[in-house]
Short mmCIF file of C-alpha atoms in Angstrom, two decimals:
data_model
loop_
_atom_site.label_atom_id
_atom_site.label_comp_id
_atom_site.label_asym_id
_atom_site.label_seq_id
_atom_site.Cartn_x
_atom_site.Cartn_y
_atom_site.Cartn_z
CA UNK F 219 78.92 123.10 90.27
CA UNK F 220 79.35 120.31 92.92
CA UNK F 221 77.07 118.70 94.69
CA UNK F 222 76.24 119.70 97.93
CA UNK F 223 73.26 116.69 98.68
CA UNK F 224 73.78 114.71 102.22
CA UNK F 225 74.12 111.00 101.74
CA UNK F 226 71.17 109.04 102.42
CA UNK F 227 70.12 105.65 101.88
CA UNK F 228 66.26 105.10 102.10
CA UNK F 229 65.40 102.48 105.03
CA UNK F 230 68.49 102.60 106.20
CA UNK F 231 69.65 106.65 107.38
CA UNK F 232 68.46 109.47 106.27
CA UNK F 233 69.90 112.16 104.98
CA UNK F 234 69.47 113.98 108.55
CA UNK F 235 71.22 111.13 110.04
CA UNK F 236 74.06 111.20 108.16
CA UNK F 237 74.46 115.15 108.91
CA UNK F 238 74.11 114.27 112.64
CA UNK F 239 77.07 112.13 112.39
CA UNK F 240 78.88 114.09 110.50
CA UNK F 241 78.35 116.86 113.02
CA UNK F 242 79.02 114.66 116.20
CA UNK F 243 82.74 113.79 114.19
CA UNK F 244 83.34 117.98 113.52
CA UNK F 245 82.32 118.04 117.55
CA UNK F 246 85.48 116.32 118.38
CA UNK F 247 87.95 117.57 115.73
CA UNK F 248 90.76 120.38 118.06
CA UNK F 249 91.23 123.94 116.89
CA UNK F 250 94.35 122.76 115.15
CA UNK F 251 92.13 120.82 112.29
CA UNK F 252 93.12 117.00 114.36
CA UNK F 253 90.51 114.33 114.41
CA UNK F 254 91.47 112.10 117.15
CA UNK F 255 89.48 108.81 118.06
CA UNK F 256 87.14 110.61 120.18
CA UNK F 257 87.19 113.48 122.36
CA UNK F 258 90.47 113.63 124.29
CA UNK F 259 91.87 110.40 122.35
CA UNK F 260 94.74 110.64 120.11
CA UNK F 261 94.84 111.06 116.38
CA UNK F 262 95.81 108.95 113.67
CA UNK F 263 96.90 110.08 110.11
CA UNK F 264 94.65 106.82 108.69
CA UNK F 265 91.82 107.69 110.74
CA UNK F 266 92.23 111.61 110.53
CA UNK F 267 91.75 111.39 106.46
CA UNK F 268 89.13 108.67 106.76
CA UNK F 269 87.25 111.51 109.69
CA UNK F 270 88.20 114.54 106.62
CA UNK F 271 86.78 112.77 103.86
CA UNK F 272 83.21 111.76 105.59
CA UNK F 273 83.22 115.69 106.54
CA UNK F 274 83.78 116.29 102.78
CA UNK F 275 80.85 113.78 101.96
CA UNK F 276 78.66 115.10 104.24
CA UNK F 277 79.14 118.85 102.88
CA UNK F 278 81.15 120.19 106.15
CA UNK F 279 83.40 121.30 103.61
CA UNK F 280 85.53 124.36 105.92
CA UNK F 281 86.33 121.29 108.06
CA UNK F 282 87.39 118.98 106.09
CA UNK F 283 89.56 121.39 104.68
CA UNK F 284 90.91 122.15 108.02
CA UNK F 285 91.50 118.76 108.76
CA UNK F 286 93.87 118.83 105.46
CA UNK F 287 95.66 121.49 106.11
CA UNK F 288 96.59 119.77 109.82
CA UNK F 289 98.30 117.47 107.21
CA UNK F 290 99.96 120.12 105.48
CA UNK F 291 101.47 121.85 108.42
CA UNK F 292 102.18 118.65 110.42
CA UNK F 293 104.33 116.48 107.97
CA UNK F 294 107.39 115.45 108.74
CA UNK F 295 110.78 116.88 106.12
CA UNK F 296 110.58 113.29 105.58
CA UNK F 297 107.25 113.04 103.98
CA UNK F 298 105.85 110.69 106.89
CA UNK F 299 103.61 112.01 110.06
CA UNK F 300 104.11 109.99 113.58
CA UNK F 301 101.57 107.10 114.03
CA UNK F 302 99.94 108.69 117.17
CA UNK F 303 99.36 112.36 117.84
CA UNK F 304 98.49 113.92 121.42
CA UNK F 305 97.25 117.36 122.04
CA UNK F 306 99.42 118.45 119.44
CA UNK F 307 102.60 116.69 120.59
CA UNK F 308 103.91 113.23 119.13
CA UNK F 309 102.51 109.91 120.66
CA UNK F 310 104.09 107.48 118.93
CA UNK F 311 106.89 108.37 116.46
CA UNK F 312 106.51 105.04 114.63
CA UNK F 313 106.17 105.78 110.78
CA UNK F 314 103.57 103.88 109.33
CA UNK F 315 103.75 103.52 105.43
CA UNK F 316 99.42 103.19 105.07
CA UNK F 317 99.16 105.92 107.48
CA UNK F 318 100.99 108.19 105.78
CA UNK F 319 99.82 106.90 102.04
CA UNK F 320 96.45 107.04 102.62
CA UNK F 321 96.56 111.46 102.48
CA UNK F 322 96.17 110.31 98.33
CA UNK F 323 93.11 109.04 98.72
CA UNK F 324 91.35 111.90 100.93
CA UNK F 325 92.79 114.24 99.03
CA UNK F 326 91.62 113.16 95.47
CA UNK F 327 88.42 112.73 97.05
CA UNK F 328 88.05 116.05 98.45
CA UNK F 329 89.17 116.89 94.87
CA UNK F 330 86.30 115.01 93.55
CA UNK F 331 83.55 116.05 95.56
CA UNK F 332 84.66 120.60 95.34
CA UNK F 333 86.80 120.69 92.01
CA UNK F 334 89.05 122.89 94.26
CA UNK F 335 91.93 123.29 91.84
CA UNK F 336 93.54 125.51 94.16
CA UNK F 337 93.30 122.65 97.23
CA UNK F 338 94.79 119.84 94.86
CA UNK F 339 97.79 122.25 93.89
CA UNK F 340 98.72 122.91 97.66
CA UNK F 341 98.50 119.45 98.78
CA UNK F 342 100.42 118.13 96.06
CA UNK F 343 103.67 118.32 97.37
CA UNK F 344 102.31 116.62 100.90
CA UNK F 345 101.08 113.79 98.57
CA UNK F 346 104.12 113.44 96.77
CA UNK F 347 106.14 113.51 99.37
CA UNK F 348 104.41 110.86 101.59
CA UNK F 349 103.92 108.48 98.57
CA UNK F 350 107.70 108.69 98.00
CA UNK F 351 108.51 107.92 101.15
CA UNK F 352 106.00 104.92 101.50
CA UNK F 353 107.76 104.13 98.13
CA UNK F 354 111.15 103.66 99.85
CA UNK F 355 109.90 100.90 101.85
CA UNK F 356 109.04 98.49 99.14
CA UNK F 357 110.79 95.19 98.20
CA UNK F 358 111.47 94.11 94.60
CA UNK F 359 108.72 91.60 94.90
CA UNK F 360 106.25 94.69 95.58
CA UNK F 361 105.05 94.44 98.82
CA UNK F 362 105.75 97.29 101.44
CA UNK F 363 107.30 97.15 104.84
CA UNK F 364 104.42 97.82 107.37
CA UNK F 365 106.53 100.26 109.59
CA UNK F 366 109.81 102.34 110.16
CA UNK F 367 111.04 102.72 113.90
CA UNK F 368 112.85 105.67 115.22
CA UNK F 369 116.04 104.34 114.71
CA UNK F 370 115.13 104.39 110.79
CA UNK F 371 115.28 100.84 109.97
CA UNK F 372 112.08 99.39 107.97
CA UNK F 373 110.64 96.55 109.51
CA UNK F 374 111.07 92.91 108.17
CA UNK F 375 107.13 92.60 107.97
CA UNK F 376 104.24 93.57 105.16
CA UNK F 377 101.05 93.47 105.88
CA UNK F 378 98.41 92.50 103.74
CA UNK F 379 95.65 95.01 105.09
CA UNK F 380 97.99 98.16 105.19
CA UNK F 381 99.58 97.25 101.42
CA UNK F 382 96.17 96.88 99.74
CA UNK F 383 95.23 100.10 101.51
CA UNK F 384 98.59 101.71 100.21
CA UNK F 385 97.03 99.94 96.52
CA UNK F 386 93.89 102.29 96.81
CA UNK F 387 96.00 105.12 97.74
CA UNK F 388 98.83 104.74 94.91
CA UNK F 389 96.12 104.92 92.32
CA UNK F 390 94.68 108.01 93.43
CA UNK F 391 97.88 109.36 93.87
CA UNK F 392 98.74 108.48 90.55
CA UNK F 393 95.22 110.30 89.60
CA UNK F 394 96.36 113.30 91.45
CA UNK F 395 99.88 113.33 89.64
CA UNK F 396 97.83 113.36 86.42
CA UNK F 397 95.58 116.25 87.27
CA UNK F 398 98.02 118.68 88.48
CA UNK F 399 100.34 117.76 85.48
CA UNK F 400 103.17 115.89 87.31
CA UNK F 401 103.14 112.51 85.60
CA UNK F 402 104.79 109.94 87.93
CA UNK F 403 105.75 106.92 85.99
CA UNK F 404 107.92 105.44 88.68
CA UNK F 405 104.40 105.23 91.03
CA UNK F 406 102.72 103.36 87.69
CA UNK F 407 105.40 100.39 88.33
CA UNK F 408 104.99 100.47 91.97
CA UNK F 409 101.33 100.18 91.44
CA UNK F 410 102.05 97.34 88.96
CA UNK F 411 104.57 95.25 91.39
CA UNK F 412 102.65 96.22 94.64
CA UNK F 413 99.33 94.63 92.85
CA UNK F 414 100.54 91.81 91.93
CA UNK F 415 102.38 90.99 95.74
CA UNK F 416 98.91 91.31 96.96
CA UNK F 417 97.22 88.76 94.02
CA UNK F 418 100.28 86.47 93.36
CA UNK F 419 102.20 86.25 96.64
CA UNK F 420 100.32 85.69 100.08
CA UNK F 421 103.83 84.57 101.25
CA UNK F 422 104.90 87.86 101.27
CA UNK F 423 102.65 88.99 104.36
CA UNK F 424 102.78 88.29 107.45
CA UNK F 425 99.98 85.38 108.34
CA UNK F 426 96.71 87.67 109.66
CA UNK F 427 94.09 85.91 108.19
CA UNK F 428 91.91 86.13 111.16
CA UNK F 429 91.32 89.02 111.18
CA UNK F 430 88.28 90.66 108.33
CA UNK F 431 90.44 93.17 107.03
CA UNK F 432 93.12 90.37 105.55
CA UNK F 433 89.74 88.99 103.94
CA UNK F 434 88.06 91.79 102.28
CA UNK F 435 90.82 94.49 101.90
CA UNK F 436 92.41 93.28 98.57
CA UNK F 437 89.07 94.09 97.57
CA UNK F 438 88.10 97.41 99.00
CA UNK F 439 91.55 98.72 97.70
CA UNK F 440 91.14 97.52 94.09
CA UNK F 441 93.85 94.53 93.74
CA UNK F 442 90.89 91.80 93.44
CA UNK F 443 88.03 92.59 91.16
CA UNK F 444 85.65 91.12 89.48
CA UNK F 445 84.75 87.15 89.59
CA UNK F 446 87.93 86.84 91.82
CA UNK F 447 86.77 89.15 94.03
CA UNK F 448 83.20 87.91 94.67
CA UNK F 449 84.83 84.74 95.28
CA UNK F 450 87.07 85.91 97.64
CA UNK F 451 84.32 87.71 99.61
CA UNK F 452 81.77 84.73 99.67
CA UNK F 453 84.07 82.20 100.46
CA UNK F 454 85.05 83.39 104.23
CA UNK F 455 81.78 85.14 104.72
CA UNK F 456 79.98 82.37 107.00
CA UNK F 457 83.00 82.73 109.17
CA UNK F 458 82.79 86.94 109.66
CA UNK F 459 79.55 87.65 109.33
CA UNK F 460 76.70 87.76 111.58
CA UNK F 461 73.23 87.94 110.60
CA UNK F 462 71.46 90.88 112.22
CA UNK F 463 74.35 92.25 113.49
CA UNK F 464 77.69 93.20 111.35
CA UNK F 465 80.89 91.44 110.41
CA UNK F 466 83.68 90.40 113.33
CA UNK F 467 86.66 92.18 113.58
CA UNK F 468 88.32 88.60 114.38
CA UNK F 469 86.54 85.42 112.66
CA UNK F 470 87.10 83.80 116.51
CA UNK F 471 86.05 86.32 119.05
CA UNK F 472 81.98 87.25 119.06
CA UNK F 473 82.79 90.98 118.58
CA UNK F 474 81.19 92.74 115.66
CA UNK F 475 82.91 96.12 114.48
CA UNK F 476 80.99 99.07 113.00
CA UNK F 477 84.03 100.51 110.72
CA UNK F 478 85.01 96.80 109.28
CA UNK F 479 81.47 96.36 109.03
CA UNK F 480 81.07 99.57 106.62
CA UNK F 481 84.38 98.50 105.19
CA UNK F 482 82.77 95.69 104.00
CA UNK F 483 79.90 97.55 102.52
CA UNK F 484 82.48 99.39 100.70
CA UNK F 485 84.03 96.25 99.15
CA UNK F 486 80.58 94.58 98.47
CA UNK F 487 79.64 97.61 96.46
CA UNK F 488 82.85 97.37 94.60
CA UNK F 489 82.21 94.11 93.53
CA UNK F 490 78.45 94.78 92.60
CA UNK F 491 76.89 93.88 95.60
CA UNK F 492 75.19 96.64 96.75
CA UNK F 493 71.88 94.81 98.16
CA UNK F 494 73.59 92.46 100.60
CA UNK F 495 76.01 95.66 101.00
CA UNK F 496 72.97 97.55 101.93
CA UNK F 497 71.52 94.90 104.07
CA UNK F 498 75.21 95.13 105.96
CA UNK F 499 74.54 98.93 106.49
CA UNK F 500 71.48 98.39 107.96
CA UNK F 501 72.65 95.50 110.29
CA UNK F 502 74.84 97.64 111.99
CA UNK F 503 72.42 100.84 112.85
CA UNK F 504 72.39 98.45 116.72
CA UNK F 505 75.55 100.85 117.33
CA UNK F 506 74.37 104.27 116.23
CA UNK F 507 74.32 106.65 119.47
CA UNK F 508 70.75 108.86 119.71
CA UNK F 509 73.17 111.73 119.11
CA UNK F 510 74.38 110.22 115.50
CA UNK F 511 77.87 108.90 116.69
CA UNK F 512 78.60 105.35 116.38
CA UNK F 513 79.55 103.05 119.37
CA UNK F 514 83.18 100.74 117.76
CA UNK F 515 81.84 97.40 118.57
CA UNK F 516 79.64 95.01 120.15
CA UNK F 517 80.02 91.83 121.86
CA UNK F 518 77.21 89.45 120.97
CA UNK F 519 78.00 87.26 123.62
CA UNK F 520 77.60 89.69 126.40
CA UNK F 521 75.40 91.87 125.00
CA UNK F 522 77.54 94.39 125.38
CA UNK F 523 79.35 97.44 123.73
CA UNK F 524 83.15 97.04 123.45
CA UNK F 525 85.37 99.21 124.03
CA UNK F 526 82.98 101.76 125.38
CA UNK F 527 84.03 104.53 123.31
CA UNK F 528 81.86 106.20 119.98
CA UNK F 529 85.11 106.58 117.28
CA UNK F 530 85.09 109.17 114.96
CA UNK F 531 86.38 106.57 112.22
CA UNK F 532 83.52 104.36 112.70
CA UNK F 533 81.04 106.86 112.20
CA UNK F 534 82.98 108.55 108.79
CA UNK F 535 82.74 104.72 107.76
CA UNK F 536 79.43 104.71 107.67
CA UNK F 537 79.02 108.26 106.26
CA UNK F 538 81.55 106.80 103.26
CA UNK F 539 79.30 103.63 102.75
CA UNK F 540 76.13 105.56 102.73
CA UNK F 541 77.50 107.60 100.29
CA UNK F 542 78.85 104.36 97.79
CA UNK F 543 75.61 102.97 98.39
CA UNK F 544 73.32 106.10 97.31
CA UNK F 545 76.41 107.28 94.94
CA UNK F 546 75.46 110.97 96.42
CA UNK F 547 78.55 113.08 95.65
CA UNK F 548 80.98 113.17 92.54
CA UNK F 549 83.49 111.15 94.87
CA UNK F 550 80.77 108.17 95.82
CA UNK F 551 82.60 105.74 93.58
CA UNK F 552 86.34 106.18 94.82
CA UNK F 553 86.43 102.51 96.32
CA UNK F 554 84.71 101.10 93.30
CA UNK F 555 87.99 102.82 91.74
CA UNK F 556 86.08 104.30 88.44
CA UNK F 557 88.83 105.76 86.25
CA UNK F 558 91.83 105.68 88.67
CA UNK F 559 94.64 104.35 86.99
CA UNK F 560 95.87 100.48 87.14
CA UNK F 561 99.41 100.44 87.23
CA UNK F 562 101.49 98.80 84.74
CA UNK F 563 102.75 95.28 84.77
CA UNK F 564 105.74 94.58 87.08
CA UNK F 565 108.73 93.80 85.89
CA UNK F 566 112.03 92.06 87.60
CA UNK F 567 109.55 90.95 90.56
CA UNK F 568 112.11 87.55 91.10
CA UNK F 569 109.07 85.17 90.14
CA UNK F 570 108.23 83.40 86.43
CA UNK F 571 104.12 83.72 87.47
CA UNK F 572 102.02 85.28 85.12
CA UNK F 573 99.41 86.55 87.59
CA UNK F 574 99.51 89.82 87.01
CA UNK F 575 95.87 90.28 85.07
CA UNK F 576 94.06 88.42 87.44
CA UNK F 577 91.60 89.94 89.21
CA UNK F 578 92.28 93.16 88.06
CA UNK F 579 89.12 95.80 88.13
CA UNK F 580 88.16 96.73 84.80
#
């Protein structure tokens, strides 16, 4: 049977903790199964999954599943959902290839932590459908176009962030593929050429490296492993993190970020660092609400919160990261990528490097 236990991480939240902030994110999810930001705010497909999948890990299991089927019933015929949702009626139609991509990874965890056979079966087809489209917006190199405007026309830019988020959600697409019996080969390559983009070619991305999620995400979404990715992480830490408090959203503002914070929890675990990942989770608690939400960011400077809003995202971050940390449910080691499938090596990328190995999780 699967587990049912709460995340909890001794010293750090409790499992009644993590319930209350599970509870204050199923407070603000709409009768129609939405997540938005916060109550009133609009909705996200990234940050709707991210929202389901803490509500899975926190055994609010009815509304996660709710939250899923909002996917279901809102995808576009073209396999993508619009980047911003509105009481129900479309924000922003921008098509965002990690938006949409990242459905793979909420569902196979939802998959992991139930076994609902039944669940993986009907979401299939939303899966497959979004990862082919995201497919369609990749280059021969490997990396994938960031964004597709209304008029239909990819955009000229990759980003480094959303394409090693798209990494983690190919390979539990791929996973997915395998467990309902629909092998798809053609995602193995992508996997392969998309993998080696984010090891091999930092050309290919637009420059963002200010910004924490450029540092760590190769890591949280499985492209840099092992020594390379310890390296990676240690060797911009002095310039993102802040003792006591978190890591910065940008390495020159004094703002530090709950959800890139827990993000980076997520990557230190994946990379064996669960102690100073742990520490992290703790440093961060300055932003929990009484009521178990989580404020989005703090300016040290000031001594203020900023924006002044409690996200729903940065509170299923932490739920996600308690869970790694504590490895509660059956799906605690998605990010550390255990058994999801590597890709194979690219082919006809247009380059003579032979990169493709390093860095790769074992």
């Amino acid at each position: 049977m699967p587990r049912t236990d709460v995340p909890e991480v001794p010293g750090v939240l409790a499992a009644a903790d993590v319930a209350a902030t599970a509870r204050s994110i199923a407070a603000v999810q709409e009768g129609s199964g939405a997540v938005p930001w916060f109550p009133g705010g609009h909705t996200d497909p990234w940050d709707h999954v991210e929202s389901a999948m803490a509500l899975t890990a926190a055994g609010l299991r009815d509304e996660a599943a709710a939250a899923y089927d909002w996917c279901r019933r809102t995808q576009r015929s073209d396999g993508s959902w619009p980047a911003k949702v509105v009481d129900g009626g479309v924000g922003d139609p921008t098509t965002d290839t990690n938006f949409c991509a990242y459905v793979a990874v909420g569902v196979w965890h939802h998959l992991t932590c139930t076994g609902d056979d039944e669940f993986a079966r009907r979401m299939w087809p939303v899966v497959r459908a979004a990862i082919d489209l995201v497919l369609d917006a990749q280059t021969e190199r490997g990396e994938v176009a960031w964004a597709r405007g209304g008029d239909g026309t990819w955009a000229s830019e990759a980003l480094l962030s959303g394409c090693a988020s798209i990494h983690q959600s190919l390979r539990c697409a791929l996973a997915l593929a395998d467990h309902v019996e629909r092998p798809q080969p053609d995602w193995e390559v992508a996997l392969g050429r998309l993998g080696h983009a984010l090891r091999a070619h930092p050309e290919a991305f637009t420059d963002k490296s200010r910004y924490s999620m450029d540092w760590y995400y190769p890591v949280l979404g499985g492209a840099v492993r092992g020594p390379a990715g310890l390296d990676r992480i240690h060797r911009r830490w002095p310039e993102f993190v802040v003792d006591g408090l978190g890591a910065r959203c940008v390495d020159d503002r004094p703002w530090v970020t709950g959800a890139e914070t827990c993000e980076l929890v997520l990557s230190l675990d994946a990379v064996g660092e669960a102690v100073l990942g742990r520490e992290l989770l703790a440093a961060m608690q300055h932003l929990r609400d009484p009521g178990g939400s989580y404020w989005t960011g703090y300016v040290f400077t000031d001594g203020k919160r900023w924006p002044e809003e409690r996200t729903t995202w940065t509170g299923a971050a932490v739920i996600l990261a308690a869970d790694a940390l504590s490895r509660t449910t059956p799906a605690s080691a998605i990010f550390r990528g255990d058994g999801l499938p590597l890709g194979l090596a690219p082919v006809g990328t247009g380059c003579d490097c032979d990169t493709y190995v390093t860095g790769v999780p074992g």
